[in-house]
Amino acid sequence: MNDRASAVGSVRVTRDSTRLRDEWRACTILVNGADVATVRRGKSVSLDLLPGPHTVRLKIDWCASPEVVVTVAAGAEHHLECGPQASEAGNLSLIAAERDNYLWLRPPDEPAVESGTALAIRAGRSTATPACGAPSPA
């Protein structure tokens, strides 16, 4: 492995292939607020990132996913999965009231995270943490 490859880690984002909603549209992947890639239904994208914490989020038009904080370690690969939040029947309420919860983004096998939380991933484990401005759980 060369020095550059050992100095970075990666985040692989895989989009769900089972839901038909938004099937023809690509989701934009944002890392630390910058557009870095797109992912289409049933596809994966791998992002090389410097070690340290990074905020990952998806956007599609004016809607988005909650933020996920990934702490990248050199040489490690972190996995995230994403997809539409609700059935096709629930689109209007998500667009109107919960634009930042229209999509889900989480590690594989992670249970759904409540609206208003960010997901923190450190050393291969994940924990739900309050998002900026969200009240802390009691």
mmCIF file with all atom_site columns, C-alpha atoms in Angstrom:
data_model
loop_
_atom_site.group_PDB
_atom_site.id
_atom_site.type_symbol
_atom_site.label_atom_id
_atom_site.label_alt_id
_atom_site.label_comp_id
_atom_site.label_asym_id
_atom_site.label_entity_id
_atom_site.label_seq_id
_atom_site.pdbx_PDB_ins_code
_atom_site.Cartn_x
_atom_site.Cartn_y
_atom_site.Cartn_z
_atom_site.occupancy
_atom_site.B_iso_or_equiv
_atom_site.pdbx_formal_charge
_atom_site.auth_seq_id
_atom_site.auth_comp_id
_atom_site.auth_asym_id
_atom_site.auth_atom_id
_atom_site.pdbx_PDB_model_num
ATOM 1   C CA . MET A 1 1   ? 0.000   0.000  0.000   1.00 0.00 ? 1   MET A CA 1
ATOM 2   C CA . ASN A 1 2   ? 1.426   3.421  -0.889  1.00 0.00 ? 2   ASN A CA 1
ATOM 3   C CA . ASP A 1 3   ? 1.800   6.344  1.559   1.00 0.00 ? 3   ASP A CA 1
ATOM 4   C CA . ARG A 1 4   ? -1.220  8.234  0.187   1.00 0.00 ? 4   ARG A CA 1
ATOM 5   C CA . ALA A 1 5   ? -3.515  5.194  0.498   1.00 0.00 ? 5   ALA A CA 1
ATOM 6   C CA . SER A 1 6   ? -2.392  4.531  4.074   1.00 0.00 ? 6   SER A CA 1
ATOM 7   C CA . ALA A 1 7   ? -2.897  8.202  5.028   1.00 0.00 ? 7   ALA A CA 1
ATOM 8   C CA . VAL A 1 8   ? -6.626  8.209  4.169   1.00 0.00 ? 8   VAL A CA 1
ATOM 9   C CA . GLY A 1 9   ? -9.700  6.233  5.065   1.00 0.00 ? 9   GLY A CA 1
ATOM 10  C CA . SER A 1 10  ? -12.881 5.807  3.101   1.00 0.00 ? 10  SER A CA 1
ATOM 11  C CA . VAL A 1 11  ? -16.628 6.003  3.412   1.00 0.00 ? 11  VAL A CA 1
ATOM 12  C CA . ARG A 1 12  ? -18.727 3.807  1.114   1.00 0.00 ? 12  ARG A CA 1
ATOM 13  C CA . VAL A 1 13  ? -22.307 4.992  0.571   1.00 0.00 ? 13  VAL A CA 1
ATOM 14  C CA . THR A 1 14  ? -24.746 2.420  -0.853  1.00 0.00 ? 14  THR A CA 1
ATOM 15  C CA . ARG A 1 15  ? -28.226 3.438  -1.963  1.00 0.00 ? 15  ARG A CA 1
ATOM 16  C CA . ASP A 1 16  ? -31.182 1.106  -1.389  1.00 0.00 ? 16  ASP A CA 1
ATOM 17  C CA . SER A 1 17  ? -32.450 -0.613 -4.527  1.00 0.00 ? 17  SER A CA 1
ATOM 18  C CA . THR A 1 18  ? -35.821 -1.771 -3.219  1.00 0.00 ? 18  THR A CA 1
ATOM 19  C CA . ARG A 1 19  ? -37.779 1.493  -3.156  1.00 0.00 ? 19  ARG A CA 1
ATOM 20  C CA . LEU A 1 20  ? -39.086 2.908  -6.423  1.00 0.00 ? 20  LEU A CA 1
ATOM 21  C CA . ARG A 1 21  ? -39.494 6.482  -5.223  1.00 0.00 ? 21  ARG A CA 1
ATOM 22  C CA . ASP A 1 22  ? -36.873 8.777  -6.771  1.00 0.00 ? 22  ASP A CA 1
ATOM 23  C CA . GLU A 1 23  ? -35.529 5.837  -8.780  1.00 0.00 ? 23  GLU A CA 1
ATOM 24  C CA . TRP A 1 24  ? -34.432 8.018  -11.717 1.00 0.00 ? 24  TRP A CA 1
ATOM 25  C CA . ARG A 1 25  ? -32.902 10.783 -9.614  1.00 0.00 ? 25  ARG A CA 1
ATOM 26  C CA . ALA A 1 26  ? -29.413 10.822 -8.124  1.00 0.00 ? 26  ALA A CA 1
ATOM 27  C CA . CYS A 1 27  ? -28.791 11.770 -4.511  1.00 0.00 ? 27  CYS A CA 1
ATOM 28  C CA . THR A 1 28  ? -25.976 14.239 -3.933  1.00 0.00 ? 28  THR A CA 1
ATOM 29  C CA . ILE A 1 29  ? -23.511 13.270 -1.212  1.00 0.00 ? 29  ILE A CA 1
ATOM 30  C CA . LEU A 1 30  ? -22.246 16.175 0.872   1.00 0.00 ? 30  LEU A CA 1
ATOM 31  C CA . VAL A 1 31  ? -19.155 15.855 3.051   1.00 0.00 ? 31  VAL A CA 1
ATOM 32  C CA . ASN A 1 32  ? -18.500 18.751 5.422   1.00 0.00 ? 32  ASN A CA 1
ATOM 33  C CA . GLY A 1 33  ? -21.097 20.766 3.483   1.00 0.00 ? 33  GLY A CA 1
ATOM 34  C CA . ALA A 1 34  ? -19.478 20.331 0.043   1.00 0.00 ? 34  ALA A CA 1
ATOM 35  C CA . ASP A 1 35  ? -20.990 18.332 -2.853  1.00 0.00 ? 35  ASP A CA 1
ATOM 36  C CA . VAL A 1 36  ? -18.526 15.495 -3.496  1.00 0.00 ? 36  VAL A CA 1
ATOM 37  C CA . ALA A 1 37  ? -20.404 12.795 -5.426  1.00 0.00 ? 37  ALA A CA 1
ATOM 38  C CA . THR A 1 38  ? -23.777 11.420 -6.462  1.00 0.00 ? 38  THR A CA 1
ATOM 39  C CA . VAL A 1 39  ? -25.271 7.982  -5.898  1.00 0.00 ? 39  VAL A CA 1
ATOM 40  C CA . ARG A 1 40  ? -28.104 6.383  -7.854  1.00 0.00 ? 40  ARG A CA 1
ATOM 41  C CA . ARG A 1 41  ? -30.609 3.711  -6.837  1.00 0.00 ? 41  ARG A CA 1
ATOM 42  C CA . GLY A 1 42  ? -28.883 0.357  -6.226  1.00 0.00 ? 42  GLY A CA 1
ATOM 43  C CA . LYS A 1 43  ? -25.354 1.804  -6.626  1.00 0.00 ? 43  LYS A CA 1
ATOM 44  C CA . SER A 1 44  ? -22.407 2.495  -4.299  1.00 0.00 ? 44  SER A CA 1
ATOM 45  C CA . VAL A 1 45  ? -19.857 5.283  -4.147  1.00 0.00 ? 45  VAL A CA 1
ATOM 46  C CA . SER A 1 46  ? -16.575 5.158  -2.216  1.00 0.00 ? 46  SER A CA 1
ATOM 47  C CA . LEU A 1 47  ? -15.111 8.428  -0.916  1.00 0.00 ? 47  LEU A CA 1
ATOM 48  C CA . ASP A 1 48  ? -11.487 8.776  0.206   1.00 0.00 ? 48  ASP A CA 1
ATOM 49  C CA . LEU A 1 49  ? -11.278 11.094 3.225   1.00 0.00 ? 49  LEU A CA 1
ATOM 50  C CA . LEU A 1 50  ? -8.516  12.306 5.498   1.00 0.00 ? 50  LEU A CA 1
ATOM 51  C CA . PRO A 1 51  ? -8.558  10.892 9.029   1.00 0.00 ? 51  PRO A CA 1
ATOM 52  C CA . GLY A 1 52  ? -10.779 12.717 11.513  1.00 0.00 ? 52  GLY A CA 1
ATOM 53  C CA . PRO A 1 53  ? -14.459 13.594 11.891  1.00 0.00 ? 53  PRO A CA 1
ATOM 54  C CA . HIS A 1 54  ? -16.531 14.351 8.788   1.00 0.00 ? 54  HIS A CA 1
ATOM 55  C CA . THR A 1 55  ? -20.194 15.280 8.444   1.00 0.00 ? 55  THR A CA 1
ATOM 56  C CA . VAL A 1 56  ? -21.973 13.299 5.714   1.00 0.00 ? 56  VAL A CA 1
ATOM 57  C CA . ARG A 1 57  ? -25.432 14.139 4.391   1.00 0.00 ? 57  ARG A CA 1
ATOM 58  C CA . LEU A 1 58  ? -27.531 13.378 1.311   1.00 0.00 ? 58  LEU A CA 1
ATOM 59  C CA . LYS A 1 59  ? -29.617 15.820 -0.705  1.00 0.00 ? 59  LYS A CA 1
ATOM 60  C CA . ILE A 1 60  ? -32.161 15.357 -3.434  1.00 0.00 ? 60  ILE A CA 1
ATOM 61  C CA . ASP A 1 61  ? -33.619 18.597 -4.770  1.00 0.00 ? 61  ASP A CA 1
ATOM 62  C CA . TRP A 1 62  ? -34.619 20.659 -1.711  1.00 0.00 ? 62  TRP A CA 1
ATOM 63  C CA . CYS A 1 63  ? -34.889 17.640 0.619   1.00 0.00 ? 63  CYS A CA 1
ATOM 64  C CA . ALA A 1 64  ? -32.150 15.898 2.606   1.00 0.00 ? 64  ALA A CA 1
ATOM 65  C CA . SER A 1 65  ? -31.165 13.258 5.143   1.00 0.00 ? 65  SER A CA 1
ATOM 66  C CA . PRO A 1 66  ? -30.158 13.899 8.730   1.00 0.00 ? 66  PRO A CA 1
ATOM 67  C CA . GLU A 1 67  ? -26.418 14.469 9.176   1.00 0.00 ? 67  GLU A CA 1
ATOM 68  C CA . VAL A 1 68  ? -24.131 11.554 10.020  1.00 0.00 ? 68  VAL A CA 1
ATOM 69  C CA . VAL A 1 69  ? -20.766 12.244 11.661  1.00 0.00 ? 69  VAL A CA 1
ATOM 70  C CA . VAL A 1 70  ? -18.138 9.712  10.635  1.00 0.00 ? 70  VAL A CA 1
ATOM 71  C CA . THR A 1 71  ? -14.760 9.653  12.364  1.00 0.00 ? 71  THR A CA 1
ATOM 72  C CA . VAL A 1 72  ? -12.470 8.260  9.699   1.00 0.00 ? 72  VAL A CA 1
ATOM 73  C CA . ALA A 1 73  ? -9.345  6.310  10.626  1.00 0.00 ? 73  ALA A CA 1
ATOM 74  C CA . ALA A 1 74  ? -6.411  5.925  8.223   1.00 0.00 ? 74  ALA A CA 1
ATOM 75  C CA . GLY A 1 75  ? -6.761  2.719  6.229   1.00 0.00 ? 75  GLY A CA 1
ATOM 76  C CA . ALA A 1 76  ? -10.303 2.009  7.499   1.00 0.00 ? 76  ALA A CA 1
ATOM 77  C CA . GLU A 1 77  ? -13.469 1.786  5.420   1.00 0.00 ? 77  GLU A CA 1
ATOM 78  C CA . HIS A 1 78  ? -16.789 2.889  6.915   1.00 0.00 ? 78  HIS A CA 1
ATOM 79  C CA . HIS A 1 79  ? -20.092 1.854  5.338   1.00 0.00 ? 79  HIS A CA 1
ATOM 80  C CA . LEU A 1 80  ? -23.307 3.865  5.114   1.00 0.00 ? 80  LEU A CA 1
ATOM 81  C CA . GLU A 1 81  ? -26.599 2.940  3.479   1.00 0.00 ? 81  GLU A CA 1
ATOM 82  C CA . CYS A 1 82  ? -29.282 5.347  2.309   1.00 0.00 ? 82  CYS A CA 1
ATOM 83  C CA . GLY A 1 83  ? -32.735 5.468  0.795   1.00 0.00 ? 83  GLY A CA 1
ATOM 84  C CA . PRO A 1 84  ? -36.130 7.188  0.849   1.00 0.00 ? 84  PRO A CA 1
ATOM 85  C CA . GLN A 1 85  ? -37.663 7.563  4.299   1.00 0.00 ? 85  GLN A CA 1
ATOM 86  C CA . ALA A 1 86  ? -41.328 6.613  3.779   1.00 0.00 ? 86  ALA A CA 1
ATOM 87  C CA . SER A 1 87  ? -43.599 4.849  1.360   1.00 0.00 ? 87  SER A CA 1
ATOM 88  C CA . GLU A 1 88  ? -44.693 6.584  -1.797  1.00 0.00 ? 88  GLU A CA 1
ATOM 89  C CA . ALA A 1 89  ? -47.958 7.544  -0.060  1.00 0.00 ? 89  ALA A CA 1
ATOM 90  C CA . GLY A 1 90  ? -46.108 9.644  2.538   1.00 0.00 ? 90  GLY A CA 1
ATOM 91  C CA . ASN A 1 91  ? -44.129 11.927 0.204   1.00 0.00 ? 91  ASN A CA 1
ATOM 92  C CA . LEU A 1 92  ? -46.180 15.107 0.592   1.00 0.00 ? 92  LEU A CA 1
ATOM 93  C CA . SER A 1 93  ? -45.917 15.246 4.376   1.00 0.00 ? 93  SER A CA 1
ATOM 94  C CA . LEU A 1 94  ? -42.158 14.613 4.258   1.00 0.00 ? 94  LEU A CA 1
ATOM 95  C CA . ILE A 1 95  ? -41.590 17.310 1.641   1.00 0.00 ? 95  ILE A CA 1
ATOM 96  C CA . ALA A 1 96  ? -43.757 19.847 3.446   1.00 0.00 ? 96  ALA A CA 1
ATOM 97  C CA . ALA A 1 97  ? -42.862 19.239 7.094   1.00 0.00 ? 97  ALA A CA 1
ATOM 98  C CA . GLU A 1 98  ? -39.678 17.170 7.289   1.00 0.00 ? 98  GLU A CA 1
ATOM 99  C CA . ARG A 1 99  ? -37.411 18.139 4.395   1.00 0.00 ? 99  ARG A CA 1
ATOM 100 C CA . ASP A 1 100 ? -34.309 17.193 6.396   1.00 0.00 ? 100 ASP A CA 1
ATOM 101 C CA . ASN A 1 101 ? -35.721 13.729 7.057   1.00 0.00 ? 101 ASN A CA 1
ATOM 102 C CA . TYR A 1 102 ? -36.882 12.858 3.506   1.00 0.00 ? 102 TYR A CA 1
ATOM 103 C CA . LEU A 1 103 ? -33.960 10.425 3.095   1.00 0.00 ? 103 LEU A CA 1
ATOM 104 C CA . TRP A 1 104 ? -32.332 8.090  5.621   1.00 0.00 ? 104 TRP A CA 1
ATOM 105 C CA . LEU A 1 105 ? -28.584 7.618  5.993   1.00 0.00 ? 105 LEU A CA 1
ATOM 106 C CA . ARG A 1 106 ? -27.067 5.156  8.470   1.00 0.00 ? 106 ARG A CA 1
ATOM 107 C CA . PRO A 1 107 ? -24.622 2.268  8.895   1.00 0.00 ? 107 PRO A CA 1
ATOM 108 C CA . PRO A 1 108 ? -25.814 -1.179 7.732   1.00 0.00 ? 108 PRO A CA 1
ATOM 109 C CA . ASP A 1 109 ? -28.091 -2.932 10.227  1.00 0.00 ? 109 ASP A CA 1
ATOM 110 C CA . GLU A 1 110 ? -28.467 0.272  12.271  1.00 0.00 ? 110 GLU A CA 1
ATOM 111 C CA . PRO A 1 111 ? -32.039 0.941  13.415  1.00 0.00 ? 111 PRO A CA 1
ATOM 112 C CA . ALA A 1 112 ? -33.761 4.051  12.129  1.00 0.00 ? 112 ALA A CA 1
ATOM 113 C CA . VAL A 1 113 ? -32.739 7.230  13.959  1.00 0.00 ? 113 VAL A CA 1
ATOM 114 C CA . GLU A 1 114 ? -35.385 9.664  15.175  1.00 0.00 ? 114 GLU A CA 1
ATOM 115 C CA . SER A 1 115 ? -35.844 12.978 13.429  1.00 0.00 ? 115 SER A CA 1
ATOM 116 C CA . GLY A 1 116 ? -33.704 15.708 14.999  1.00 0.00 ? 116 GLY A CA 1
ATOM 117 C CA . THR A 1 117 ? -30.659 13.553 15.709  1.00 0.00 ? 117 THR A CA 1
ATOM 118 C CA . ALA A 1 118 ? -27.322 13.159 14.008  1.00 0.00 ? 118 ALA A CA 1
ATOM 119 C CA . LEU A 1 119 ? -25.573 9.822  13.872  1.00 0.00 ? 119 LEU A CA 1
ATOM 120 C CA . ALA A 1 120 ? -21.981 9.659  15.099  1.00 0.00 ? 120 ALA A CA 1
ATOM 121 C CA . ILE A 1 121 ? -19.796 6.811  13.878  1.00 0.00 ? 121 ILE A CA 1
ATOM 122 C CA . ARG A 1 122 ? -16.508 6.223  15.653  1.00 0.00 ? 122 ARG A CA 1
ATOM 123 C CA . ALA A 1 123 ? -14.153 3.260  15.425  1.00 0.00 ? 123 ALA A CA 1
ATOM 124 C CA . GLY A 1 124 ? -16.686 1.127  13.590  1.00 0.00 ? 124 GLY A CA 1
ATOM 125 C CA . ARG A 1 125 ? -19.488 1.732  16.128  1.00 0.00 ? 125 ARG A CA 1
ATOM 126 C CA . SER A 1 126 ? -22.333 4.200  15.896  1.00 0.00 ? 126 SER A CA 1
ATOM 127 C CA . THR A 1 127 ? -24.357 6.133  18.411  1.00 0.00 ? 127 THR A CA 1
ATOM 128 C CA . ALA A 1 128 ? -27.187 8.595  17.955  1.00 0.00 ? 128 ALA A CA 1
ATOM 129 C CA . THR A 1 129 ? -26.289 12.056 19.195  1.00 0.00 ? 129 THR A CA 1
ATOM 130 C CA . PRO A 1 130 ? -28.375 15.242 19.228  1.00 0.00 ? 130 PRO A CA 1
ATOM 131 C CA . ALA A 1 131 ? -28.014 17.326 16.080  1.00 0.00 ? 131 ALA A CA 1
ATOM 132 C CA . CYS A 1 132 ? -27.125 20.991 16.341  1.00 0.00 ? 132 CYS A CA 1
ATOM 133 C CA . GLY A 1 133 ? -29.942 22.781 18.119  1.00 0.00 ? 133 GLY A CA 1
ATOM 134 C CA . ALA A 1 134 ? -31.799 19.598 19.006  1.00 0.00 ? 134 ALA A CA 1
ATOM 135 C CA . PRO A 1 135 ? -32.648 19.013 22.647  1.00 0.00 ? 135 PRO A CA 1
ATOM 136 C CA . SER A 1 136 ? -30.631 16.337 24.445  1.00 0.00 ? 136 SER A CA 1
ATOM 137 C CA . PRO A 1 137 ? -32.531 13.158 25.311  1.00 0.00 ? 137 PRO A CA 1
ATOM 138 C CA . ALA A 1 138 ? -33.633 12.939 28.941  1.00 0.00 ? 138 ALA A CA 1
#
